[in-house]
Short mmCIF file of C-alpha atoms in Angstrom, two decimals:
data_model
loop_
_atom_site.label_atom_id
_atom_site.label_comp_id
_atom_site.label_asym_id
_atom_site.label_seq_id
_atom_site.Cartn_x
_atom_site.Cartn_y
_atom_site.Cartn_z
CA MET A 1 -57.22 -15.38 10.25
CA THR A 2 -60.05 -14.11 12.25
CA ARG A 3 -59.48 -13.04 16.01
CA GLU A 4 -62.28 -16.29 16.79
CA GLU A 5 -59.98 -18.54 14.75
CA LEU A 6 -56.89 -17.41 16.40
CA ILE A 7 -58.43 -17.87 19.90
CA SER A 8 -59.86 -21.45 18.97
CA ILE A 9 -56.53 -22.45 17.79
CA THR A 10 -54.64 -21.28 20.94
CA ILE A 11 -57.44 -22.89 23.10
CA ASP A 12 -56.71 -26.13 21.30
CA ILE A 13 -52.88 -25.79 21.90
CA TYR A 14 -53.67 -24.92 25.72
CA THR A 15 -55.80 -28.01 25.88
CA ASN A 16 -53.12 -30.14 24.19
CA LEU A 17 -50.58 -28.83 26.38
CA GLN A 18 -52.60 -29.68 29.57
CA ARG A 19 -53.27 -33.03 28.34
CA ILE A 20 -49.35 -33.77 28.06
CA LYS A 21 -48.95 -32.37 31.54
CA LYS A 22 -51.51 -34.56 33.08
CA ALA A 23 -50.10 -37.66 31.33
CA SER A 24 -46.84 -36.78 32.38
CA THR A 25 -45.10 -38.52 35.27
CA GLU A 26 -42.13 -35.96 35.96
CA LYS A 27 -41.66 -32.54 35.90
CA ASN A 28 -40.80 -30.75 32.82
CA LEU A 29 -39.77 -27.24 32.52
CA GLU A 30 -40.28 -26.64 28.65
CA LEU A 31 -44.10 -27.85 29.16
CA GLU A 32 -44.42 -25.80 32.15
CA TYR A 33 -42.87 -22.74 30.05
CA GLN A 34 -45.07 -23.43 27.06
CA ILE A 35 -48.29 -23.72 29.28
CA LYS A 36 -47.35 -20.23 30.67
CA VAL A 37 -46.64 -18.59 27.28
CA VAL A 38 -49.96 -19.92 25.80
CA THR A 39 -51.78 -18.77 29.21
CA ALA A 40 -50.54 -15.21 28.49
CA LYS A 41 -51.61 -15.11 24.87
CA LEU A 42 -54.86 -16.25 25.53
CA SER A 43 -55.12 -13.62 28.54
CA SER A 44 -54.04 -11.10 26.14
CA LEU A 45 -56.76 -12.14 23.76
CA GLY A 46 -59.29 -11.71 26.87
CA VAL A 47 -59.81 -15.54 27.29
CA SER A 48 -59.63 -16.92 30.97
CA VAL A 49 -58.40 -20.00 31.18
CA GLU A 50 -59.54 -21.10 34.81
CA ASP A 51 -62.73 -23.35 33.36
CA ILE A 52 -60.40 -25.11 30.96
CA THR A 53 -57.36 -26.09 32.89
CA LEU A 54 -57.02 -29.56 34.38
#
């Protein structure tokens, strides 16, 4: 897997989690944790999530 493929897949995971969060009607601590982990992974790959956060 190339770096670009890894970034693309990780962005897809991040956007999926953001959609779940937006559709959720109550606080979900596990979802918040998963978003933090994926955000950290994207950051380590040099990707800013500011423009893709809902």
